[in-house]
PDB file of N, CA and C in Angstrom:
ATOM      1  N   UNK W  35     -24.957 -86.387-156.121  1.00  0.00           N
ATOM      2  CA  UNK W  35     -23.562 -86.678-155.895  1.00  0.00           C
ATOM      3  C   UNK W  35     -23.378 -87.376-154.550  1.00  0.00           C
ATOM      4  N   UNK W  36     -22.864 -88.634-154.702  1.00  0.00           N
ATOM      5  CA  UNK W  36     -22.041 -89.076-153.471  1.00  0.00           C
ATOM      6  C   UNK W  36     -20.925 -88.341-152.702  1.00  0.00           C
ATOM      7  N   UNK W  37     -21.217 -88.214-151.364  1.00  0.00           N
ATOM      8  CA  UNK W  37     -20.724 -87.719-150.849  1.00  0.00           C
ATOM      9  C   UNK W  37     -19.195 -89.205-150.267  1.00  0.00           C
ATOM     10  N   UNK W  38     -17.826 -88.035-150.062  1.00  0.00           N
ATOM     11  CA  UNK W  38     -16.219 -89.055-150.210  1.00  0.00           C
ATOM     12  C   UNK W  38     -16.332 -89.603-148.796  1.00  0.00           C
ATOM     13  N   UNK W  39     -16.194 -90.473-149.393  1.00  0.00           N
ATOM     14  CA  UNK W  39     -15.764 -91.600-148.125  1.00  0.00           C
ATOM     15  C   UNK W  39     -14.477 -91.767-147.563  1.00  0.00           C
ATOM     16  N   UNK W  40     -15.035 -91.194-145.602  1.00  0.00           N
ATOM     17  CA  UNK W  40     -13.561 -91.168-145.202  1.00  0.00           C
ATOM     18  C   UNK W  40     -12.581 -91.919-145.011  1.00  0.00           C
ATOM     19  N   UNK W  41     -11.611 -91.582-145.238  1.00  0.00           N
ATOM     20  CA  UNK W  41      -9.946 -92.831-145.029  1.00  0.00           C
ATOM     21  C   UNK W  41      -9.416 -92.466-143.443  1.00  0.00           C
ATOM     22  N   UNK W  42      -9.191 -93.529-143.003  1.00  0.00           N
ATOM     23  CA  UNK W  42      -8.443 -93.874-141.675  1.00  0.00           C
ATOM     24  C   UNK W  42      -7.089 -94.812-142.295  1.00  0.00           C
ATOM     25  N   UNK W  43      -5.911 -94.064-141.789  1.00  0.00           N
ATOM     26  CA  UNK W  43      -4.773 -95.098-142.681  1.00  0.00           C
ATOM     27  C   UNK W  43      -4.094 -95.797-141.516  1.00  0.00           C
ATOM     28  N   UNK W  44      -3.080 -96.667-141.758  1.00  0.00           N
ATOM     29  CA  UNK W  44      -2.906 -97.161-140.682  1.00  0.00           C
ATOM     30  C   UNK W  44      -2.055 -96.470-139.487  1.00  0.00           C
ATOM     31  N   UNK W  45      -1.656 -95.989-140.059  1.00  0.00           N
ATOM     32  CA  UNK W  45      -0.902 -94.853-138.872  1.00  0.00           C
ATOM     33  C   UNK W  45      -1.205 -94.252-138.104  1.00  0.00           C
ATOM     34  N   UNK W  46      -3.004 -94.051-138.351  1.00  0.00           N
ATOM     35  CA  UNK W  46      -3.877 -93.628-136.882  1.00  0.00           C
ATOM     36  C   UNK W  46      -4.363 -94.684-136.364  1.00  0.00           C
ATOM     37  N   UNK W  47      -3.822 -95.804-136.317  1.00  0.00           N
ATOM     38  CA  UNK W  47      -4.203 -97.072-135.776  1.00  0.00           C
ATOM     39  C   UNK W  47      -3.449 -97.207-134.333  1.00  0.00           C
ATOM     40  N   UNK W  48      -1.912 -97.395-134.810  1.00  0.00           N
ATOM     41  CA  UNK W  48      -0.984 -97.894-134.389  1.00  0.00           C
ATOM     42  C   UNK W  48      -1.308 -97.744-132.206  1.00  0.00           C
ATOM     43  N   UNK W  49      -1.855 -96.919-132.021  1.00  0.00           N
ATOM     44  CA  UNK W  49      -1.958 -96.533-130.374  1.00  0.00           C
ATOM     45  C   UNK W  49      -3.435 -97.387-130.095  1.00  0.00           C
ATOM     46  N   UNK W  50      -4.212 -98.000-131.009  1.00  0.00           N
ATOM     47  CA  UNK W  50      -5.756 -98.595-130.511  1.00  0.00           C
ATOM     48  C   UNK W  50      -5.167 -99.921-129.772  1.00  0.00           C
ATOM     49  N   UNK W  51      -5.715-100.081-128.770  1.00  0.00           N
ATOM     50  CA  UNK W  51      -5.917-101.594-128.354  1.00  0.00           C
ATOM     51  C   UNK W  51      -6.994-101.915-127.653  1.00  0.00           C
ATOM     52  N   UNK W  52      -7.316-103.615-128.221  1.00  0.00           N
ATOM     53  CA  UNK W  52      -8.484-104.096-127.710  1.00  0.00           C
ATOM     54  C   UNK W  52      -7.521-105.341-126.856  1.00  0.00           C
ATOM     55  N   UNK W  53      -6.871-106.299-126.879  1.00  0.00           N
ATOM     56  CA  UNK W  53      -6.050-106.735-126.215  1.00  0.00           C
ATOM     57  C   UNK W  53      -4.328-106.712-125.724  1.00  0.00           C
ATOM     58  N   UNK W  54      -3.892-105.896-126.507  1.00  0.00           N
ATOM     59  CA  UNK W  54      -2.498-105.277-126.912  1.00  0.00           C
ATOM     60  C   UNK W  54      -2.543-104.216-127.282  1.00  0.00           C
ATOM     61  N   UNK W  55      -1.317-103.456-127.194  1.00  0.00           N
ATOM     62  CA  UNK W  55      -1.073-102.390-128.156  1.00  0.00           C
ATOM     63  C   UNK W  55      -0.653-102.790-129.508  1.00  0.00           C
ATOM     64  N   UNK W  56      -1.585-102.045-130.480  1.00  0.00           N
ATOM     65  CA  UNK W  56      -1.122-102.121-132.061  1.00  0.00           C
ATOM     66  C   UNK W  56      -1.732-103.496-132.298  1.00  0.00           C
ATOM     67  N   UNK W  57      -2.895-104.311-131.723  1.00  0.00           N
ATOM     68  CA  UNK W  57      -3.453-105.321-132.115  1.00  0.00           C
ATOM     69  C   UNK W  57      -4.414-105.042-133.628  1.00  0.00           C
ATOM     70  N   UNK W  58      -5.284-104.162-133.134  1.00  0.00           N
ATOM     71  CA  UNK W  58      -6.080-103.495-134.469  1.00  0.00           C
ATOM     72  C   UNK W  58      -4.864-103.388-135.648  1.00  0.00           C
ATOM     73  N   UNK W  59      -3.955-102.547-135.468  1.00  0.00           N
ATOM     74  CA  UNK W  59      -3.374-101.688-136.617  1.00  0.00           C
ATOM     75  C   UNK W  59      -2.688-103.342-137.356  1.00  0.00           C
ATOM     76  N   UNK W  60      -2.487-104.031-136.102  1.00  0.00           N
ATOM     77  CA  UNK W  60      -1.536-105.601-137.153  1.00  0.00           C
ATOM     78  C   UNK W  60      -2.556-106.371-137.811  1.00  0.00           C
ATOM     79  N   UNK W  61      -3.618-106.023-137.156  1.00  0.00           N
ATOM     80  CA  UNK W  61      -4.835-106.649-137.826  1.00  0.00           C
ATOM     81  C   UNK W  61      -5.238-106.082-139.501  1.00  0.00           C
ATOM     82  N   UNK W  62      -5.309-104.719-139.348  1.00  0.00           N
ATOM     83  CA  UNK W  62      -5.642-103.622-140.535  1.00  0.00           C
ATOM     84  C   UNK W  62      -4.776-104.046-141.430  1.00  0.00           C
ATOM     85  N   UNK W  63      -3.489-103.899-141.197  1.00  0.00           N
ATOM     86  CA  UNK W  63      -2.723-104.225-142.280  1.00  0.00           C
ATOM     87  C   UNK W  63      -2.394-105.775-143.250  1.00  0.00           C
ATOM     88  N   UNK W  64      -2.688-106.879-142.070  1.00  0.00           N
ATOM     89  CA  UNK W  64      -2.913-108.012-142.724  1.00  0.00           C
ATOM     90  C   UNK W  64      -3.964-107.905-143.690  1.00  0.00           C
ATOM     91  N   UNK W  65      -5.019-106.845-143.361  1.00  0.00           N
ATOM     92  CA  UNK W  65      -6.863-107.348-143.937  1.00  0.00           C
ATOM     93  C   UNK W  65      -6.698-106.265-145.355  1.00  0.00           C
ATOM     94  N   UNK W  66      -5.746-105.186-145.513  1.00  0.00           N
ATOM     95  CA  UNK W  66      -5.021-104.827-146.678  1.00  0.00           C
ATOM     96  C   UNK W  66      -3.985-105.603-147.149  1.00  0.00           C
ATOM     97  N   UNK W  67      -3.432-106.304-146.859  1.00  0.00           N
ATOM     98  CA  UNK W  67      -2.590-107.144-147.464  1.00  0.00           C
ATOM     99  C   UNK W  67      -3.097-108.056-148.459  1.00  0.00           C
ATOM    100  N   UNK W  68      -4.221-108.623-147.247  1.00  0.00           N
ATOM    101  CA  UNK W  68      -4.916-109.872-148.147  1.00  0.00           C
ATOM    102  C   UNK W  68      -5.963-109.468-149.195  1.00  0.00           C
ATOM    103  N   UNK W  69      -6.543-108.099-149.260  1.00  0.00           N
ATOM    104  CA  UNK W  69      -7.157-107.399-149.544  1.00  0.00           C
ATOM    105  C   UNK W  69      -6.333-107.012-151.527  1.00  0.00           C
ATOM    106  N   UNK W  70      -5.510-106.726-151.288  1.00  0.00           N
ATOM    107  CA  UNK W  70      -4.405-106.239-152.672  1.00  0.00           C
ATOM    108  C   UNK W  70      -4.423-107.818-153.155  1.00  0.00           C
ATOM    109  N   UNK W  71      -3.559-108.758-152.688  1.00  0.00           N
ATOM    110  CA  UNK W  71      -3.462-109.918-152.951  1.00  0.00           C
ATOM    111  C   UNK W  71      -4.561-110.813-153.886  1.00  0.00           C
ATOM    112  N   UNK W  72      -6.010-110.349-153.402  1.00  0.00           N
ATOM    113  CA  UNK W  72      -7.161-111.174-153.915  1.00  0.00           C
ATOM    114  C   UNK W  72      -7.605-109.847-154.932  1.00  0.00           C
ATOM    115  N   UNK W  73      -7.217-108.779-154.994  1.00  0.00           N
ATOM    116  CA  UNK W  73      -7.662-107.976-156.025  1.00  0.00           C
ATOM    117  C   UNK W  73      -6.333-108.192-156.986  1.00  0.00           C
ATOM    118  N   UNK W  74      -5.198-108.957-157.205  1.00  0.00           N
ATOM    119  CA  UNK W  74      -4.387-108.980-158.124  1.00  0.00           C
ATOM    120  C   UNK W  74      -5.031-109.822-158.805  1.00  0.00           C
ATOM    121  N   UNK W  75      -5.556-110.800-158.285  1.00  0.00           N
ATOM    122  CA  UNK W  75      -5.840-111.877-158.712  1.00  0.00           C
ATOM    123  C   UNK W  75      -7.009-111.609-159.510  1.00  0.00           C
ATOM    124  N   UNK W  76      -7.676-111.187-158.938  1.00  0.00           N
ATOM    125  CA  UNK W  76      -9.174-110.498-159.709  1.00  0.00           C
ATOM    126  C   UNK W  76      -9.238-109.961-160.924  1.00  0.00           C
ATOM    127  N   UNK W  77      -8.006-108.644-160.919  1.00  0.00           N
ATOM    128  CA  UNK W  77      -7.421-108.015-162.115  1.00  0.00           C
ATOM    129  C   UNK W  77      -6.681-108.341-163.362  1.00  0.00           C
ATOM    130  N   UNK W  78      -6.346-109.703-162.660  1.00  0.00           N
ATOM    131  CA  UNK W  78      -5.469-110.205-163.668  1.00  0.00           C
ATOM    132  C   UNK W  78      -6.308-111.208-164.182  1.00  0.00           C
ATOM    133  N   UNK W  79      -7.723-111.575-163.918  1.00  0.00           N
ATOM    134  CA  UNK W  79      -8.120-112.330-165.210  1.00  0.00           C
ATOM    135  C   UNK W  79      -9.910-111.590-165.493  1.00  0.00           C
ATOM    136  N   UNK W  80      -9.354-110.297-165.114  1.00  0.00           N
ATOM    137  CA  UNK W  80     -10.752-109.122-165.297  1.00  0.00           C
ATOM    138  C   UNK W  80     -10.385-108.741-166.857  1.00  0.00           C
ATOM    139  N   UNK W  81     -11.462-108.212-167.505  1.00  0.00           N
ATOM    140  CA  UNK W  81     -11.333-107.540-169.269  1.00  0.00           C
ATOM    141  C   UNK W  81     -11.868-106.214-169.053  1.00  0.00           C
ATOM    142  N   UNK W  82     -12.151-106.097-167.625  1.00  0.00           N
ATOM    143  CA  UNK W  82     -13.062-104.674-167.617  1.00  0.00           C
ATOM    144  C   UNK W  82     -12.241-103.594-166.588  1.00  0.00           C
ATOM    145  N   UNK W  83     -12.715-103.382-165.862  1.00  0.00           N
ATOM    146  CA  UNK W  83     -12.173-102.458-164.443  1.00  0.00           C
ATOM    147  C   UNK W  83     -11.350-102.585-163.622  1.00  0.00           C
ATOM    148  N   UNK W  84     -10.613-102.141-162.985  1.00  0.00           N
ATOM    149  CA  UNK W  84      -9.706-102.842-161.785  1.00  0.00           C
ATOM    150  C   UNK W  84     -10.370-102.595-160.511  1.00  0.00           C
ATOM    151  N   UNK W  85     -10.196-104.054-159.815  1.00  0.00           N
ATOM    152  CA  UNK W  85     -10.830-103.457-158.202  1.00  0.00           C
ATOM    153  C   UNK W  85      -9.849-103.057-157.770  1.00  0.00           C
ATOM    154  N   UNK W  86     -10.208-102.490-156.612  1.00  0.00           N
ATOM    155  CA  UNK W  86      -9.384-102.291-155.455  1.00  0.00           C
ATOM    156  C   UNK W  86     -10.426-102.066-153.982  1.00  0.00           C
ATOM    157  N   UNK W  87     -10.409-103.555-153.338  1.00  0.00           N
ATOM    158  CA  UNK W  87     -10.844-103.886-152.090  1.00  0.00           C
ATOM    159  C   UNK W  87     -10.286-102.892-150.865  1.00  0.00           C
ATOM    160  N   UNK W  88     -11.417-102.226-150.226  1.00  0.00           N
ATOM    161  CA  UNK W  88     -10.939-101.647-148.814  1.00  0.00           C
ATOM    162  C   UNK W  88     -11.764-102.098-147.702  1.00  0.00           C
ATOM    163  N   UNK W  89     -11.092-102.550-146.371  1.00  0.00           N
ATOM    164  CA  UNK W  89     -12.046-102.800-145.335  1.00  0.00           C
ATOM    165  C   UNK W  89     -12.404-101.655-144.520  1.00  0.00           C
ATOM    166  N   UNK W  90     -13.518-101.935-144.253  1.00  0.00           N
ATOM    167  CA  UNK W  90     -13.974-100.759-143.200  1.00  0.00           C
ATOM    168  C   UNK W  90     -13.287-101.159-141.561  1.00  0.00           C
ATOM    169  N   UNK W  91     -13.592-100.091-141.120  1.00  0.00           N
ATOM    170  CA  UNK W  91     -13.470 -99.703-139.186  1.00  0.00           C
ATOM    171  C   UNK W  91     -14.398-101.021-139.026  1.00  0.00           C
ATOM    172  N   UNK W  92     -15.718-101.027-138.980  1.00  0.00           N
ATOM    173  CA  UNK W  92     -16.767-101.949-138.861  1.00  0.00           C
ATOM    174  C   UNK W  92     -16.547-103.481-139.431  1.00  0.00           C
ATOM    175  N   UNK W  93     -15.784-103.619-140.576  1.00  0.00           N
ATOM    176  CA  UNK W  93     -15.158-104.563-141.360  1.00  0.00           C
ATOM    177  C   UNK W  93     -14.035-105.324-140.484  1.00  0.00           C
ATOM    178  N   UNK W  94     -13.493-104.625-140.067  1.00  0.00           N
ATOM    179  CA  UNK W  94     -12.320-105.229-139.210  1.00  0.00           C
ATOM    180  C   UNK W  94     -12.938-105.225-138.091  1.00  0.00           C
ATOM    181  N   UNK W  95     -13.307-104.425-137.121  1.00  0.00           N
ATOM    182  CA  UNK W  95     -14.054-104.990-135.683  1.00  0.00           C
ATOM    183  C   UNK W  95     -14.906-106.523-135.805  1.00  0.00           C
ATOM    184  N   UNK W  96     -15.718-106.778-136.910  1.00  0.00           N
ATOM    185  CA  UNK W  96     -16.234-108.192-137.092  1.00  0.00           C
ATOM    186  C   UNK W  96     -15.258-108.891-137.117  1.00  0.00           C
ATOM    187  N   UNK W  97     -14.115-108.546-138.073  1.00  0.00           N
ATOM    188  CA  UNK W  97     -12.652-109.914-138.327  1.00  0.00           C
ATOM    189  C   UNK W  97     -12.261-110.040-136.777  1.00  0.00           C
ATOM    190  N   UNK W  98     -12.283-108.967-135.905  1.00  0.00           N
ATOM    191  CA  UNK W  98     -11.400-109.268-134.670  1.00  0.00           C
ATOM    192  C   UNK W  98     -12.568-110.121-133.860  1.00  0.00           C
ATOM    193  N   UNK W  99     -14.327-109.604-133.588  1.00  0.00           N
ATOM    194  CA  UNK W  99     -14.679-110.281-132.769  1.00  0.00           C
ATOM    195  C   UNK W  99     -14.496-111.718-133.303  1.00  0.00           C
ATOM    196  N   UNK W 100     -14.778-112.323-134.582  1.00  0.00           N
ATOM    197  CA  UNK W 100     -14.290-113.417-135.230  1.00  0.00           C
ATOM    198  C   UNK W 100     -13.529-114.376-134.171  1.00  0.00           C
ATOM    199  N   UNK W 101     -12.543-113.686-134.260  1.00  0.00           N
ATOM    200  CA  UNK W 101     -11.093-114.389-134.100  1.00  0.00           C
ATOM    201  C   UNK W 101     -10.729-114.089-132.554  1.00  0.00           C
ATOM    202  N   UNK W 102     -11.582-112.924-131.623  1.00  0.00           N
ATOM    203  CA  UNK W 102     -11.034-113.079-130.261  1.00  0.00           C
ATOM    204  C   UNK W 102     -12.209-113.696-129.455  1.00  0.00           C
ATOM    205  N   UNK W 103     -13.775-114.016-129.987  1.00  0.00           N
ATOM    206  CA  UNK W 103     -15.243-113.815-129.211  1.00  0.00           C
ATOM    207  C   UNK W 103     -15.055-112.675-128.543  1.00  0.00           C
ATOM    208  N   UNK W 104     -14.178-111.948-128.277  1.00  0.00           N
ATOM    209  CA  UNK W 104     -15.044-110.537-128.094  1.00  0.00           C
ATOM    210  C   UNK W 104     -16.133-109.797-128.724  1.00  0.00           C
ATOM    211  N   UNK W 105     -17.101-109.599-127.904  1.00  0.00           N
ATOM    212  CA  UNK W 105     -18.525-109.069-128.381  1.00  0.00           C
ATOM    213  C   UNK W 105     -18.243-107.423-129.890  1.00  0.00           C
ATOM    214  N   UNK W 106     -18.525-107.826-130.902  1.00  0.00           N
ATOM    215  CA  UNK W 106     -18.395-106.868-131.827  1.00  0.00           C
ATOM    216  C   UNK W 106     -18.819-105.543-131.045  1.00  0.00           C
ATOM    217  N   UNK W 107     -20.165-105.309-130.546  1.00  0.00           N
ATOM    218  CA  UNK W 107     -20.672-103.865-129.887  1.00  0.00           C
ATOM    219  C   UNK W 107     -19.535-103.317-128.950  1.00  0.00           C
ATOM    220  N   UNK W 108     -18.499-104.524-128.414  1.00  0.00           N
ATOM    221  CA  UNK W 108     -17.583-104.140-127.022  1.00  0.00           C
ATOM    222  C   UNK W 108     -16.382-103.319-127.753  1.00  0.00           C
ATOM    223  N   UNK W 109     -16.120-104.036-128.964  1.00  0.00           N
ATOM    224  CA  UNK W 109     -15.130-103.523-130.125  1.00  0.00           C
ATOM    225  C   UNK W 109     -15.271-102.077-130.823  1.00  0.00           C
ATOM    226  N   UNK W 110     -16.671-102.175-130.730  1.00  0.00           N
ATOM    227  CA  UNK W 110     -16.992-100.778-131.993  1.00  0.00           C
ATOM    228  C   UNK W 110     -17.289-100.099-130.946  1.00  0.00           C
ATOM    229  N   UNK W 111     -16.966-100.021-129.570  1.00  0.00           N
ATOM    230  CA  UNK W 111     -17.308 -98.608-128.892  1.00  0.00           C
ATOM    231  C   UNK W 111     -15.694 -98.753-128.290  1.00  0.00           C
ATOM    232  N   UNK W 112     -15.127 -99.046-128.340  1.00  0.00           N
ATOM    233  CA  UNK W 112     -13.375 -98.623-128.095  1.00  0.00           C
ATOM    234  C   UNK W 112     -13.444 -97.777-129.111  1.00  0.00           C
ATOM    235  N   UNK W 113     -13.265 -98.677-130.405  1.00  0.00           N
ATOM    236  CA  UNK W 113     -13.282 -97.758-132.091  1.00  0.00           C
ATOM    237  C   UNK W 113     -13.894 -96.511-131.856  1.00  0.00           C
ATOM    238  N   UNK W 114     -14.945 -96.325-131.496  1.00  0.00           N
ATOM    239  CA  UNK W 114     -15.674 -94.797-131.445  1.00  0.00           C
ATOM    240  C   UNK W 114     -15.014 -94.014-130.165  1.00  0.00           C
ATOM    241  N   UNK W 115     -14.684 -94.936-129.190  1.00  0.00           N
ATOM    242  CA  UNK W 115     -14.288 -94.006-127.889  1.00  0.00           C
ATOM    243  C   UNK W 115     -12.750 -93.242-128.750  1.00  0.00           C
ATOM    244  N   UNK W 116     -12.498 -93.965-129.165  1.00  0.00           N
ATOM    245  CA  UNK W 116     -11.230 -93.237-130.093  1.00  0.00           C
ATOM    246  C   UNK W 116     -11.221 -92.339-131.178  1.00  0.00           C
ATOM    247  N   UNK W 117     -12.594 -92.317-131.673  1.00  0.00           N
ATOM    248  CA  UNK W 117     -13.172 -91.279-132.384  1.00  0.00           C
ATOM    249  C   UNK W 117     -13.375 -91.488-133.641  1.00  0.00           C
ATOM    250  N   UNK W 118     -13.183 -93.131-134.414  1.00  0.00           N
ATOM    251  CA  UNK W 118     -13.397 -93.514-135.632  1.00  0.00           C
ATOM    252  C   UNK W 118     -14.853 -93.878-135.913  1.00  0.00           C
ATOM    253  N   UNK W 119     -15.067 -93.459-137.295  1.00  0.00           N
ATOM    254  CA  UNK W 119     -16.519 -93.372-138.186  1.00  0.00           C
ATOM    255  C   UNK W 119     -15.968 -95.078-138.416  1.00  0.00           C
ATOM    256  N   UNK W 120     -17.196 -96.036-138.210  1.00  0.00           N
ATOM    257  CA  UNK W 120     -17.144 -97.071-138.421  1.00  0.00           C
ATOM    258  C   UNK W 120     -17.183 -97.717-139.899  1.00  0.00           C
ATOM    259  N   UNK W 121     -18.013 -96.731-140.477  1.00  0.00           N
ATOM    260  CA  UNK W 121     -17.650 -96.897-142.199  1.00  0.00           C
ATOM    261  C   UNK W 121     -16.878 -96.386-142.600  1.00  0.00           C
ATOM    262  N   UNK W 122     -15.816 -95.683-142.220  1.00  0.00           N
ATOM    263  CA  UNK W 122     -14.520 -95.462-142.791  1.00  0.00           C
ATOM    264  C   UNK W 122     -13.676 -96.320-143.553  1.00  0.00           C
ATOM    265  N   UNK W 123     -13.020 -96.734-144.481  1.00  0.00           N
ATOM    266  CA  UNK W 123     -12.586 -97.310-144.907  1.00  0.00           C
ATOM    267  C   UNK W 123     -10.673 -97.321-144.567  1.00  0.00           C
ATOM    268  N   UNK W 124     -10.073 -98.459-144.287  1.00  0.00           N
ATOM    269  CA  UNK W 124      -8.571 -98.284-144.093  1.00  0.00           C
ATOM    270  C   UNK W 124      -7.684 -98.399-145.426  1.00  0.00           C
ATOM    271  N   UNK W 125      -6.489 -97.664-145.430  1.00  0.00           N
ATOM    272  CA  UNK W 125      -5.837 -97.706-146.382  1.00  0.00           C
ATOM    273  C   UNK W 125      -4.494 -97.144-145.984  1.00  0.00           C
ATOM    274  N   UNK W 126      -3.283 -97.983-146.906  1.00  0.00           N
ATOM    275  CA  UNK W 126      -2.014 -97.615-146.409  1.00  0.00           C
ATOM    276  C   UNK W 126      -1.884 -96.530-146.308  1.00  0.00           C
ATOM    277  N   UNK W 127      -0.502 -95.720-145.348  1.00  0.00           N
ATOM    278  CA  UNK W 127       0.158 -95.152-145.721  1.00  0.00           C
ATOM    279  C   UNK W 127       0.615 -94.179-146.651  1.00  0.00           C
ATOM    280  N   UNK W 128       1.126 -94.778-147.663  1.00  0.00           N
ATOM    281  CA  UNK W 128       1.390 -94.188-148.662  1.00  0.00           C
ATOM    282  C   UNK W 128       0.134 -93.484-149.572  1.00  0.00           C
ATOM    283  N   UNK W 129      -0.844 -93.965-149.347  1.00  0.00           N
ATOM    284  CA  UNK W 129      -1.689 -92.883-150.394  1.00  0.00           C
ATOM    285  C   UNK W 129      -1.762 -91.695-149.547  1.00  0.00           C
ATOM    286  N   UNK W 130      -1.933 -91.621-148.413  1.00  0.00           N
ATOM    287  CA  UNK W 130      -1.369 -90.423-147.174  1.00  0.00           C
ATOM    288  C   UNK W 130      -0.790 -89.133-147.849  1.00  0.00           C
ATOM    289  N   UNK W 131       0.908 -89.656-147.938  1.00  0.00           N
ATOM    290  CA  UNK W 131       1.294 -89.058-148.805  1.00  0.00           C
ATOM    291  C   UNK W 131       1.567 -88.444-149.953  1.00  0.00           C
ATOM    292  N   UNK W 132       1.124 -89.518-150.787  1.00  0.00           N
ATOM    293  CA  UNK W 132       0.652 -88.978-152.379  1.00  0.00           C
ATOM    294  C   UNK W 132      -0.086 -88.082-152.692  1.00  0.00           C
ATOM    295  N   UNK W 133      -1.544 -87.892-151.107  1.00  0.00           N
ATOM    296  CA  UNK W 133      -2.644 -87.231-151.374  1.00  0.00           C
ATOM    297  C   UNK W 133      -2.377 -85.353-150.793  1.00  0.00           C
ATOM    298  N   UNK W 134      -1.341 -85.852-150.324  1.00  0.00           N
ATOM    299  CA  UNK W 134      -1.080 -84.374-149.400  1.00  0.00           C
ATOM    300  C   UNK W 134       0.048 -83.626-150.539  1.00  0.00           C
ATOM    301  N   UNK W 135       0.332 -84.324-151.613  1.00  0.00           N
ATOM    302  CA  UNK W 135       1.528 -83.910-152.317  1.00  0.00           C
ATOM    303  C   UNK W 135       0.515 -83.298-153.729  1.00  0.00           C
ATOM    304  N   UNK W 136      -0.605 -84.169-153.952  1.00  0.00           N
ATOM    305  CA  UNK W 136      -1.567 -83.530-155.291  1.00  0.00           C
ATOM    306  C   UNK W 136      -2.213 -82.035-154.872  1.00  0.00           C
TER     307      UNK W 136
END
């Protein structure tokens, strides 16, 4: 048995910063946005399964060094100084709630 893979949602984001406050968390939520968006698309001309795309902690620290040249290793030890598992996977909000209500 596989052992569950943990969720970080965005709401424990919102206080991280690597150049701003709430830079990560605006980041997270675009990379779920675009994330749903390219799995509609997927689903809607799939005959089999539905995806559903999640980025990791580690997933998004690459999108940011990407896009700031900040050194990825400089990124993923803020992320850990804050106490996130880098394979964690992000996910809205709302399953948050849904999951605390089952």
């Amino acid at each position: 048995m596989g052992s569950k893979r943990e969720v970080v949602y965005l709401s424990e984001l919102k206080d991280i910063q690597i150049l701003w406050p709430g830079d990560i968390r605006s980041l997270a939520e675009f990379k779920l946005r675009c994330c749903d968006s390219e799995d509609k698309i997927a689903n809607s001309n799939s005959r089999g399964g539905i995806q559903k795309s999640r980025p990791t902690i580690h997933g998004l620290a690459a999108d940011f060094e990407h896009m700031t040249n900040i050194s990825i290793s400089r990124i993923e030890r803020i992320l850990k100084d804050y106490g996130f598992n880098l394979g964690a996977t992000i996910e809205f909000d709302v399953l948050k709630l849904v999951s605390s209500i089952c």
